[in-house]
PDB file of C-alpha atoms and ligand atoms in Angstrom:
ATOM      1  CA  UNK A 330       0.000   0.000   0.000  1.00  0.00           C
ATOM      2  CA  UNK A 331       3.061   2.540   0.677  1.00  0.00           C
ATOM      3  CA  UNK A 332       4.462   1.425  -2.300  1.00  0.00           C
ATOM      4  CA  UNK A 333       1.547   2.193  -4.334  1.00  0.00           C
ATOM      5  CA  UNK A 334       0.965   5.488  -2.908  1.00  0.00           C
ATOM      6  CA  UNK A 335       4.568   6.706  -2.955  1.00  0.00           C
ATOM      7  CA  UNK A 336       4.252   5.931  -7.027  1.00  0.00           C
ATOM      8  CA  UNK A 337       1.127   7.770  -7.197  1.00  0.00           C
ATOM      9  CA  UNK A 338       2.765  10.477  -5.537  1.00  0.00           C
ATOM     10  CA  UNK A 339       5.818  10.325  -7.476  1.00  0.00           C
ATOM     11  CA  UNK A 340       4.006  10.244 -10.710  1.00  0.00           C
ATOM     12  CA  UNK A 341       1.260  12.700 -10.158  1.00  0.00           C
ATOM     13  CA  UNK A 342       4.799  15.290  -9.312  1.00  0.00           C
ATOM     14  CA  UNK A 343       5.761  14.168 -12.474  1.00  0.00           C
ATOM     15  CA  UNK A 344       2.754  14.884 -14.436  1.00  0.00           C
ATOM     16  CA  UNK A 345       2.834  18.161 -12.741  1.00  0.00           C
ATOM     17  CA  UNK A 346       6.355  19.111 -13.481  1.00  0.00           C
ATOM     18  CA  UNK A 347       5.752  17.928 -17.188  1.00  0.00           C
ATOM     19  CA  UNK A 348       2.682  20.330 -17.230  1.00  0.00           C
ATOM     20  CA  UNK A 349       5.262  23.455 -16.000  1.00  0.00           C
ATOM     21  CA  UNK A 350       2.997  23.922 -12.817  1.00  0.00           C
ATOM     22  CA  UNK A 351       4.713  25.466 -10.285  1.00  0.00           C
ATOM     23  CA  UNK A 352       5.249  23.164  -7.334  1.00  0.00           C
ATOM     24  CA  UNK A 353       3.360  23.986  -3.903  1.00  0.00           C
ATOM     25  CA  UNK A 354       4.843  26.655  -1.703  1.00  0.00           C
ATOM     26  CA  UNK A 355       7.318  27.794  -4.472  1.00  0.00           C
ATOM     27  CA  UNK A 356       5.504  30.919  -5.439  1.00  0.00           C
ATOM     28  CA  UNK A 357       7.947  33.766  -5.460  1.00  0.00           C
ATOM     29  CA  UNK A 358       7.113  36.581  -3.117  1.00  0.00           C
ATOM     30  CA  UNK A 359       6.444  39.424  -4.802  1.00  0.00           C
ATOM     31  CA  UNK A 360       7.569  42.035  -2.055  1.00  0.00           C
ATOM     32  CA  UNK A 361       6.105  44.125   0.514  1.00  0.00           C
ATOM     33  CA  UNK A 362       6.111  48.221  -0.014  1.00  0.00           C
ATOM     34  CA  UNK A 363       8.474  48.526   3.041  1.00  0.00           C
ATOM     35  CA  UNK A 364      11.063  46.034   1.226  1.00  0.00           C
ATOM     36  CA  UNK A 365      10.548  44.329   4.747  1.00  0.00           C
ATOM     37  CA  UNK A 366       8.303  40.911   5.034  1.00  0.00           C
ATOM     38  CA  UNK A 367       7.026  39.099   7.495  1.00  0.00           C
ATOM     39  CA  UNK A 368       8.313  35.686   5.837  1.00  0.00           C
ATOM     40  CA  UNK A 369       9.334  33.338   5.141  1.00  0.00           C
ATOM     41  CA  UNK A 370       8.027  31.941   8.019  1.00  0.00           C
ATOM     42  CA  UNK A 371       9.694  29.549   9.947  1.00  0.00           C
ATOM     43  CA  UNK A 372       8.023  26.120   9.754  1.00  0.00           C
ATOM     44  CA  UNK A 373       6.665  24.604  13.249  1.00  0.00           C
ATOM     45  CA  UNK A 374       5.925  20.687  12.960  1.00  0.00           C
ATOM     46  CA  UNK A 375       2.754  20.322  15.625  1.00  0.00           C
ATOM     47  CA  UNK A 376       3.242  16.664  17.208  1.00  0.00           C
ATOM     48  CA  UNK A 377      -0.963  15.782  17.139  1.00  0.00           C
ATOM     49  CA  UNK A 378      -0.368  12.348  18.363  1.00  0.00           C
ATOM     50  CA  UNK A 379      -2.982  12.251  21.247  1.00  0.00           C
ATOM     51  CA  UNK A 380      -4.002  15.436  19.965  1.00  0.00           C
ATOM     52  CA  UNK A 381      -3.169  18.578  21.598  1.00  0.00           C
ATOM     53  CA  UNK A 382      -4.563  22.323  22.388  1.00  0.00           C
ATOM     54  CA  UNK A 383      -2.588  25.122  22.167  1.00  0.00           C
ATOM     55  CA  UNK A 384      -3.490  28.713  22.762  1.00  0.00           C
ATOM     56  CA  UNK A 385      -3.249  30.931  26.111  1.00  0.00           C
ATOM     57  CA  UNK A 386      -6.241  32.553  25.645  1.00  0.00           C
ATOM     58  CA  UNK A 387      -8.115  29.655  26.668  1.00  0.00           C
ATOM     59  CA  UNK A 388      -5.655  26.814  27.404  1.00  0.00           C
ATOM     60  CA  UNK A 389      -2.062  26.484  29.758  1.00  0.00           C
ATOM     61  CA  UNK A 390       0.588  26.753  26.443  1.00  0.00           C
ATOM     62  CA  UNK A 391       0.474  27.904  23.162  1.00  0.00           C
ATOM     63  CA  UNK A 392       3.157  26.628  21.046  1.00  0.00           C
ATOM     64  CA  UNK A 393       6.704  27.079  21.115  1.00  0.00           C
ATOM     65  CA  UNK A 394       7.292  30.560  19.449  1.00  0.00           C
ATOM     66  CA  UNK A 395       9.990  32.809  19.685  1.00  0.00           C
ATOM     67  CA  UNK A 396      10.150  36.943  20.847  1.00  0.00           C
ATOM     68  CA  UNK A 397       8.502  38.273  17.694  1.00  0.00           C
ATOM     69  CA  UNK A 398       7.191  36.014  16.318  1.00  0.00           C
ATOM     70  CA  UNK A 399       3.638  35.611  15.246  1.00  0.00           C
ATOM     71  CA  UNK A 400       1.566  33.042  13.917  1.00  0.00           C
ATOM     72  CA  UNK A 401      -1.288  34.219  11.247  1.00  0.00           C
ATOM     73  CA  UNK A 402      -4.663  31.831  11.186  1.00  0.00           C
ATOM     74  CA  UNK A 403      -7.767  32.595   9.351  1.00  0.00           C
ATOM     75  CA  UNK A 404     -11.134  31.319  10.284  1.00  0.00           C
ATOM     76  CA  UNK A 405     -14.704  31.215   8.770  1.00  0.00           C
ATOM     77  CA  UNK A 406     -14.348  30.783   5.060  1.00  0.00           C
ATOM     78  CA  UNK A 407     -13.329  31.107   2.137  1.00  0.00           C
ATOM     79  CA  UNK A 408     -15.240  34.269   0.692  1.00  0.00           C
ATOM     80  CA  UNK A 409     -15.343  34.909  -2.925  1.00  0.00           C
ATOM     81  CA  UNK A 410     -14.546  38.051  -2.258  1.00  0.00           C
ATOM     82  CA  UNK A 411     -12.017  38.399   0.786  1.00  0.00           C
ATOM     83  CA  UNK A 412     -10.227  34.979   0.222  1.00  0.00           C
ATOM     84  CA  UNK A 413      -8.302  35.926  -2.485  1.00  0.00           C
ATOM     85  CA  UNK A 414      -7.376  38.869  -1.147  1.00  0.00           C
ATOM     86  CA  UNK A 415      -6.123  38.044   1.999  1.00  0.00           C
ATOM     87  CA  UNK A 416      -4.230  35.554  -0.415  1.00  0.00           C
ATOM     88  CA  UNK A 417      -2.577  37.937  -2.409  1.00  0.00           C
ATOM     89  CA  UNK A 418      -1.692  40.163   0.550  1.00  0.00           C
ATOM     90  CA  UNK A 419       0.155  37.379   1.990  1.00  0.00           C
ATOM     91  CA  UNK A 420       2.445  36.742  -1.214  1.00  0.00           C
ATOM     92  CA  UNK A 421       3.302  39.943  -0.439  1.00  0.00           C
ATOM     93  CA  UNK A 422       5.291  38.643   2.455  1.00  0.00           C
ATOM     94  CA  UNK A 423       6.089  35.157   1.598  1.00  0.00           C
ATOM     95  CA  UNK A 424       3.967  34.729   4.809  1.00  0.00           C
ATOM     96  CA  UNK A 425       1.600  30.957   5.086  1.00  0.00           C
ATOM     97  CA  UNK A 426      -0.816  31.217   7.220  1.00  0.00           C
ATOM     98  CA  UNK A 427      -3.770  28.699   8.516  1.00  0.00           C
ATOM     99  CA  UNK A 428      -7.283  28.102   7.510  1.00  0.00           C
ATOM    100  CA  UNK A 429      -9.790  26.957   9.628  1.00  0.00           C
ATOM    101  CA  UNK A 430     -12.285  26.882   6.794  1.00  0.00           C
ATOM    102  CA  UNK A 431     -15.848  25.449   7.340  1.00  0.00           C
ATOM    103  CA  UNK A 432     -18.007  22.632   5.237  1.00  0.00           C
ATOM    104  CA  UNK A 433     -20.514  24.910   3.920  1.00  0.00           C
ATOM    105  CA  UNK A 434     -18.141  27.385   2.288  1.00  0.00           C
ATOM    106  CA  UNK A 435     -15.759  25.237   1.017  1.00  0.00           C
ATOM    107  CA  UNK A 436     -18.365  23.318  -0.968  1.00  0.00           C
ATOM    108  CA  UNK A 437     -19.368  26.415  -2.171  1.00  0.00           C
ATOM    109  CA  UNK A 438     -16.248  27.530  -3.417  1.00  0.00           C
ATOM    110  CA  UNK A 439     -13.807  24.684  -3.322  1.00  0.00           C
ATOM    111  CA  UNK A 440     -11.183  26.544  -5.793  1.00  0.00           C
ATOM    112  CA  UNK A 441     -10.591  28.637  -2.975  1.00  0.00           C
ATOM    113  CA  UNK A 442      -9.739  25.617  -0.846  1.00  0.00           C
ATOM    114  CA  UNK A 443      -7.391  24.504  -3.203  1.00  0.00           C
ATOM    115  CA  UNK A 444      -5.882  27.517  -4.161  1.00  0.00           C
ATOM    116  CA  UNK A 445      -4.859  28.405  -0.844  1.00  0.00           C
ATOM    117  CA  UNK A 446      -3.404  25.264  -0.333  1.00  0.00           C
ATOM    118  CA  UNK A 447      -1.460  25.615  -3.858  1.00  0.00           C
ATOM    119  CA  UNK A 448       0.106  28.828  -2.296  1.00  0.00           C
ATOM    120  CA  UNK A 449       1.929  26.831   0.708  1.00  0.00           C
ATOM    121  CA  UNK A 450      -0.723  27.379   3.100  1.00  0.00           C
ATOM    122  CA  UNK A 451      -2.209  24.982   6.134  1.00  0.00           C
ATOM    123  CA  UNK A 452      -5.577  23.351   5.623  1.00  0.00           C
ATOM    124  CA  UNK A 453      -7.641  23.247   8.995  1.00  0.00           C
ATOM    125  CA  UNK A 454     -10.967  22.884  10.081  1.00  0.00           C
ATOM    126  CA  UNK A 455     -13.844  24.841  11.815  1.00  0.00           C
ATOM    127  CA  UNK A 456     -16.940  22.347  11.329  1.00  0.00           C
ATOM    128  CA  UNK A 457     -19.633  22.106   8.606  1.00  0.00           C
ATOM    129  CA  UNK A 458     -22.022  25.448   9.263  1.00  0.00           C
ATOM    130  CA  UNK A 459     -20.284  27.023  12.178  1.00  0.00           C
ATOM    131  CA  UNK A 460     -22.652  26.614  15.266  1.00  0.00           C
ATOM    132  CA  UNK A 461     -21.227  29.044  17.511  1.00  0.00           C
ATOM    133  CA  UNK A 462     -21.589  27.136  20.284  1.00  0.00           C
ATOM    134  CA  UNK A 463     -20.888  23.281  19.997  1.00  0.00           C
ATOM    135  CA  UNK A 464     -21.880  22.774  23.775  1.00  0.00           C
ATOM    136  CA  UNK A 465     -25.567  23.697  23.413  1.00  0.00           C
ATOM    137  CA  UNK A 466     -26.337  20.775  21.195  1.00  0.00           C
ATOM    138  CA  UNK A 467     -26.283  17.014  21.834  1.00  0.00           C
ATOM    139  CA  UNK A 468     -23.118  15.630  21.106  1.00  0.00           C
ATOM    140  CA  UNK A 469     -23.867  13.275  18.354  1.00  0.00           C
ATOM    141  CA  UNK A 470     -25.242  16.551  16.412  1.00  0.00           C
ATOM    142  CA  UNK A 471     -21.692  18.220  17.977  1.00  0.00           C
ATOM    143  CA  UNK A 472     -19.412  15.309  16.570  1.00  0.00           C
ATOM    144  CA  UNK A 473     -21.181  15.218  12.841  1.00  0.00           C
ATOM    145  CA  UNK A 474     -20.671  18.650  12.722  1.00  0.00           C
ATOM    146  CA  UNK A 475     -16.692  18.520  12.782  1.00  0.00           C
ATOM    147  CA  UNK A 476     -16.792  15.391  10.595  1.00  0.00           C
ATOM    148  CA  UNK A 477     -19.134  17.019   8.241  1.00  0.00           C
ATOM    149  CA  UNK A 478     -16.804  19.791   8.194  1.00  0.00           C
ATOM    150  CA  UNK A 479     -13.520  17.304   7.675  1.00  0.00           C
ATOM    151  CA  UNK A 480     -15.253  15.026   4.920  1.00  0.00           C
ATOM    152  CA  UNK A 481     -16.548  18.394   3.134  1.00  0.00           C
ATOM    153  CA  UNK A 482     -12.859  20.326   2.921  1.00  0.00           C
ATOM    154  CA  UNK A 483     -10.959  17.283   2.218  1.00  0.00           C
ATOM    155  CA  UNK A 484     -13.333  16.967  -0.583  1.00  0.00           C
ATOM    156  CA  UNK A 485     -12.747  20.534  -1.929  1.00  0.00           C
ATOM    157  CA  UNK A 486      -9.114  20.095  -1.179  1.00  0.00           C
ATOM    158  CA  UNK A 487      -8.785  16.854  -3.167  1.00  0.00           C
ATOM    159  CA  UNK A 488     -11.396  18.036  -5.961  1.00  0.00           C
ATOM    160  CA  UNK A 489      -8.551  18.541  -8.623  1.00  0.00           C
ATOM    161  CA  UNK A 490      -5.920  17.000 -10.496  1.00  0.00           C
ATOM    162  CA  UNK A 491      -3.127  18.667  -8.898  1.00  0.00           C
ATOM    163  CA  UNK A 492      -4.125  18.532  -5.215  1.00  0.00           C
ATOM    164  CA  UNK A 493      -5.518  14.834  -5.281  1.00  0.00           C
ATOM    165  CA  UNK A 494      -2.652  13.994  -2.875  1.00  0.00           C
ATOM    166  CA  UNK A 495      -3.380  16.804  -0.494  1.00  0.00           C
ATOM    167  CA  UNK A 496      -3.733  16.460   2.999  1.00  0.00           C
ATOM    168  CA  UNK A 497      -5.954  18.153   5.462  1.00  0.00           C
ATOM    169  CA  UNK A 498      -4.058  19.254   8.524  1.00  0.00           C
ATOM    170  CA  UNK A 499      -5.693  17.319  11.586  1.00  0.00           C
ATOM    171  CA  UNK A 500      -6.236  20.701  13.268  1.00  0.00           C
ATOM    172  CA  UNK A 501      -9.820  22.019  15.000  1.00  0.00           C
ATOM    173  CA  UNK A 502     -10.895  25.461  15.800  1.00  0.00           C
ATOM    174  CA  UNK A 503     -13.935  25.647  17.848  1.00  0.00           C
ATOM    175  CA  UNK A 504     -16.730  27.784  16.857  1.00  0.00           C
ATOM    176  CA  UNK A 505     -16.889  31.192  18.747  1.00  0.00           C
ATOM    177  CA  UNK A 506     -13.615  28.900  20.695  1.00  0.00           C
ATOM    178  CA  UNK A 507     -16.403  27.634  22.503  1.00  0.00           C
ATOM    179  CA  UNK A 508     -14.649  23.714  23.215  1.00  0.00           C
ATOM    180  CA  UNK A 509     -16.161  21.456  25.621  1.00  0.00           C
ATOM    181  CA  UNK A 510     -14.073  18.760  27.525  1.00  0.00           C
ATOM    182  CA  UNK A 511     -16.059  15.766  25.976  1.00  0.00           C
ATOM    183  CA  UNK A 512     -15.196  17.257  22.362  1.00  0.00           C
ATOM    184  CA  UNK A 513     -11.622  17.292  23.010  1.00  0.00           C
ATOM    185  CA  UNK A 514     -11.478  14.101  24.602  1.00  0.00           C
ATOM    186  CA  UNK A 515     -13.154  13.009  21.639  1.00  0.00           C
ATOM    187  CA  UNK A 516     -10.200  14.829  19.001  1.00  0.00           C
ATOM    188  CA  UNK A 517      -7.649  13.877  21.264  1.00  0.00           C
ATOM    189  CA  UNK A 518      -8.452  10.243  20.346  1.00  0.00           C
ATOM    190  CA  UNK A 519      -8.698  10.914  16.714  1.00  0.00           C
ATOM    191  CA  UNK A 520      -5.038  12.741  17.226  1.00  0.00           C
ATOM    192  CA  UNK A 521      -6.620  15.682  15.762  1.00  0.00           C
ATOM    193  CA  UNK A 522      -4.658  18.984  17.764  1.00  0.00           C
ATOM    194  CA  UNK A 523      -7.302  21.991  18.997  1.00  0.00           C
ATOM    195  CA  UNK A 524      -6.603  25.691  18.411  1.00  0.00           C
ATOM    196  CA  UNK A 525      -7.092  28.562  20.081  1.00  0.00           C
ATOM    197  CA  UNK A 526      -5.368  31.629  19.779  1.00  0.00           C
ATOM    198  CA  UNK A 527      -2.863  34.001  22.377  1.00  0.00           C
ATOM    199  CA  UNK A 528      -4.596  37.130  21.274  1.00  0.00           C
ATOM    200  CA  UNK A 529      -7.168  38.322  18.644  1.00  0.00           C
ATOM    201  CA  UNK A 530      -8.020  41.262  16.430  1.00  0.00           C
ATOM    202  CA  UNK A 531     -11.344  42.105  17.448  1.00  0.00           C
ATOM    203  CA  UNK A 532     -12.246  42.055  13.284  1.00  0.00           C
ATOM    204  CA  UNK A 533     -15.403  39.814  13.613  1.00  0.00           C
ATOM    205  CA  UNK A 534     -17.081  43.537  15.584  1.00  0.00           C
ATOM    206  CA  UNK A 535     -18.095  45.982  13.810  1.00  0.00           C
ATOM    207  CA  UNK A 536     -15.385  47.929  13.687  1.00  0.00           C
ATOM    208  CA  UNK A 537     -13.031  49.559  11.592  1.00  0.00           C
ATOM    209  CA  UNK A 538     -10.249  48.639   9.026  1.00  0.00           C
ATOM    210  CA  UNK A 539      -8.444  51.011  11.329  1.00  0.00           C
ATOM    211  CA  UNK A 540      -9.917  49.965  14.436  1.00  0.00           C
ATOM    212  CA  UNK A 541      -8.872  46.071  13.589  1.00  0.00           C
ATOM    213  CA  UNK A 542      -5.528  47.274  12.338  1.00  0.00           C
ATOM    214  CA  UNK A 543      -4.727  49.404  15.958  1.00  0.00           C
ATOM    215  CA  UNK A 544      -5.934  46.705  18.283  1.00  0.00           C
ATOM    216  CA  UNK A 545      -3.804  43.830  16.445  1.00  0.00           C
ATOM    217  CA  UNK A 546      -0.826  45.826  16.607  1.00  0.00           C
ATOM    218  CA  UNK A 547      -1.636  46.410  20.433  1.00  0.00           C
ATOM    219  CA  UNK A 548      -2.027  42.893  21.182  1.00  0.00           C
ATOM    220  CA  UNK A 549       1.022  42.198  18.896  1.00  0.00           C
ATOM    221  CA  UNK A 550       2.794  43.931  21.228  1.00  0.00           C
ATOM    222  CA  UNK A 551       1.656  43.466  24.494  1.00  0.00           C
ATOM    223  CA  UNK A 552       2.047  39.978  23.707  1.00  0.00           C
ATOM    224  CA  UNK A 553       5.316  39.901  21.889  1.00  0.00           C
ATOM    225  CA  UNK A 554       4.518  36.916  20.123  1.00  0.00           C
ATOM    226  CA  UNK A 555       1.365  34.323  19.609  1.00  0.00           C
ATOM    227  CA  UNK A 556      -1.227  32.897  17.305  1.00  0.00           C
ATOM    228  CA  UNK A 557      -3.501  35.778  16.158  1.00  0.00           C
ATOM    229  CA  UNK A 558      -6.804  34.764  14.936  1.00  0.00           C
ATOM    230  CA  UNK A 559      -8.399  36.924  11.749  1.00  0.00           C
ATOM    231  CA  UNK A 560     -11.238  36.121   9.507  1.00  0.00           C
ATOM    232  CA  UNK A 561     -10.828  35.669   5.731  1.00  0.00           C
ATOM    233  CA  UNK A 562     -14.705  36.614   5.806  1.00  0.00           C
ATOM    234  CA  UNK A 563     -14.314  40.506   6.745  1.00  0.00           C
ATOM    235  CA  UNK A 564     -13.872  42.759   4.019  1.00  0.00           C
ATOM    236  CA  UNK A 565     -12.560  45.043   6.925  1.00  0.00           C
ATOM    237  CA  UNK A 566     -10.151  42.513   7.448  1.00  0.00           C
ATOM    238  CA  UNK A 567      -8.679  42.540   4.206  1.00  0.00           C
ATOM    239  CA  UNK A 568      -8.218  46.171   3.874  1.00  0.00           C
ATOM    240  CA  UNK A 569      -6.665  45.827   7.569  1.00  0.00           C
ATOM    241  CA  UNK A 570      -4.025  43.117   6.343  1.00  0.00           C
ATOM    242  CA  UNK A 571      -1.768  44.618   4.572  1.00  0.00           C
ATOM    243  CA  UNK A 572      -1.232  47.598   7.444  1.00  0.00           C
ATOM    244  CA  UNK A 573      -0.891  44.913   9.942  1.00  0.00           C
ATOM    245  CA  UNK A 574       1.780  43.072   7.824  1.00  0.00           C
ATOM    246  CA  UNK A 575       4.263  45.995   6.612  1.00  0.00           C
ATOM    247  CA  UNK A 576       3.746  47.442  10.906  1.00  0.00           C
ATOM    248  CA  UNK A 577       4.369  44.068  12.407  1.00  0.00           C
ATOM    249  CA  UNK A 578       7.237  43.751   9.774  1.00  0.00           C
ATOM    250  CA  UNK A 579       8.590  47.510  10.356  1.00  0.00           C
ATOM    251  CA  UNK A 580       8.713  46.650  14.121  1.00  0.00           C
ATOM    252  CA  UNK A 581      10.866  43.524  13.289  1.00  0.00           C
ATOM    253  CA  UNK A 582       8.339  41.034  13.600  1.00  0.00           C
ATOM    254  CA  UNK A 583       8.587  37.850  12.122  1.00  0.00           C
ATOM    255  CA  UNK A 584       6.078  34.829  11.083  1.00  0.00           C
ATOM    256  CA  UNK A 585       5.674  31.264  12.177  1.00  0.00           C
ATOM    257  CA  UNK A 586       3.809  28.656  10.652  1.00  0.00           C
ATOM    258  CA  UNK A 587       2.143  25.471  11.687  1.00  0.00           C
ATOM    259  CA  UNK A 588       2.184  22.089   9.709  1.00  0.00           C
ATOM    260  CA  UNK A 589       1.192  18.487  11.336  1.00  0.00           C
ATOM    261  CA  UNK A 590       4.412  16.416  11.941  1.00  0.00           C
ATOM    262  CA  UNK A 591       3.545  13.241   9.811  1.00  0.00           C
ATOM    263  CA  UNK A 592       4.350   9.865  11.185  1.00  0.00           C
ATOM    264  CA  UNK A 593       7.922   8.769  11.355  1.00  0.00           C
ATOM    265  CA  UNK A 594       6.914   5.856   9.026  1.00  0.00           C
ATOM    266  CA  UNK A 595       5.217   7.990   6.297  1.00  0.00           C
ATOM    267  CA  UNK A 596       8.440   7.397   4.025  1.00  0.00           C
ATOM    268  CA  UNK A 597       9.083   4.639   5.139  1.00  0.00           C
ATOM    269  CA  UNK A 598       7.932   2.521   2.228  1.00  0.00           C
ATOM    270  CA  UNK A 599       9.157   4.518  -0.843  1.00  0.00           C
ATOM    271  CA  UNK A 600      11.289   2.265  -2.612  1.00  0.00           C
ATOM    272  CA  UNK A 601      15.094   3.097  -2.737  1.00  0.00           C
ATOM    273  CA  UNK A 602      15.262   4.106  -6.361  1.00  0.00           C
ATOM    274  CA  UNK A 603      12.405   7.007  -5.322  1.00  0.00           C
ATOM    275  CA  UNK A 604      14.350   8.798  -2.854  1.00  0.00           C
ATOM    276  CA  UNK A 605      17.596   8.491  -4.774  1.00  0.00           C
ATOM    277  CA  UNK A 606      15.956   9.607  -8.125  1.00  0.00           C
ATOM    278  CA  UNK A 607      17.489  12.863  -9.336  1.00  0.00           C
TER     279      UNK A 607
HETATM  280 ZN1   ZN B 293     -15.531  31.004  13.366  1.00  0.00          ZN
END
């Protein structure tokens, strides 16, 4: 079976190279005004075996970041609008970033899925149609939810020629962060890691571009470093981005980002003529 996938895998790189696609996460960054960017970021491989929560907003630790660094995540969509966006404006500074997307949206506009994951970035999930608060319902109705949400993006994800081998990141944002012991007993078992955040940026108010852009940069620094949770939904968000970005990256701020550690055993069967192949 590892053999079999490790040729699919192999061959579906070479049908892409063949084609002249670029491969994933090689997009060159096209600059940021400043000259400064936030990225590349440096990669963090999250251990989900058991599963995990991170964030000190709601939970003990947060994971292991340095002074200055931050950690961009994205919840709600993708929008037709905003996505792309928010896409572009991350180019800008070679900066990946996570995406809790939900179900709903990403069967609405699965492109978007895969586009975002063709630019380098994480994959994560946020349920099917984002009940703000999981706890209020029975937990059968809780648990279909989040597996609704996983079978929907995976299917978005893998809905193309190109991203057939791509991989959901076992990662869960709660709705509204509202988590409930029995639901994270209940990841934890599935080795799927929950996320919170260390600060926000206040853009799912109604607030300003301005507004969202002031209080980031406050909690940015207050906290010195931490997963910051925005909203690829909020038009006021996109407009916010790019001050956010060129600020944090003025002040000498740089970006982390979050991938799940596969299993030591994942290359384990690739035939010794695959890895040595030029
Ligand atoms: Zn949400």
């Amino acid at each position: 079976m590892n053999h079999a996938r490790a040729i699919a895998a192999l061959l579906a790189l070479g049908t892409a190279l063949l084609a002249g696609l670029p491969a994933r996460a090689e997009i060159p960054c096209s600059g940021a005004p400043s000259g400064k960017t936030l990225g590349p970021a440096r990669i963090i491989e999250v251990e989900t075996q058991g599963g995990g929560v991170y964030g000190t907003l709601q939970y003990a630790r947060s994971l292991d970041l340095a002074e200055k660094e931050i950690l961009f995540t994205f919840d709600d969509g993708p929008d037709p609008v905003v996505t792309p966006q928010i896409l572009d404006t991350l180019d800008r500074h070679c900066l990946k970033a996570t995406f809790f997307f939900t179900g709903l949206r990403a069967e609405r506009y699965p492109e978007l899925v895969r586009e975002a994951w063709r630019r380098g970035h994480t994959i994560a999930t946020h349920t099917y149609s984002h009940p703000n608060n999981l706890r209020r319902f029975a937990p059968s109705y809780a648990r279909a939810q989040i597996t609704r949400g996983q079978e929907a993006i995976a299917a978005a994800l893998q809905g193309a020629e190109d991203t057939k081998e791509a991989e959901l990141a076992p990662f869960f944002r709660f709705p509204g962060l509202n988590d409930s012991a029995r639901l994270k007993a209940w990841l934890a078992a599935q080795d799927i890691a929950v996320f919170s955040c260390d600060f926000g940026s206040d853009d799912w108010r109604r607030i300003s571009a301005w507004s969202v852009y002031k209080r980031t940069m406050r909690n940015a620094a207050y906290m010195g470093r931490g997963i910051v949770i925005l909203h690829d939904t909020k038009t006021r968000t996109a407009s916010a981005l790019p001050m956010i970005l060129d600020e944090l990256a003025r002040r000498g701020f740089k970006a982390a980002h979050m991938r799940a550690k596969k299993p030591p055993d994942t290359l384990a069967g690739l035939p010794e003529k695959a890895v040595t192949a030029p």
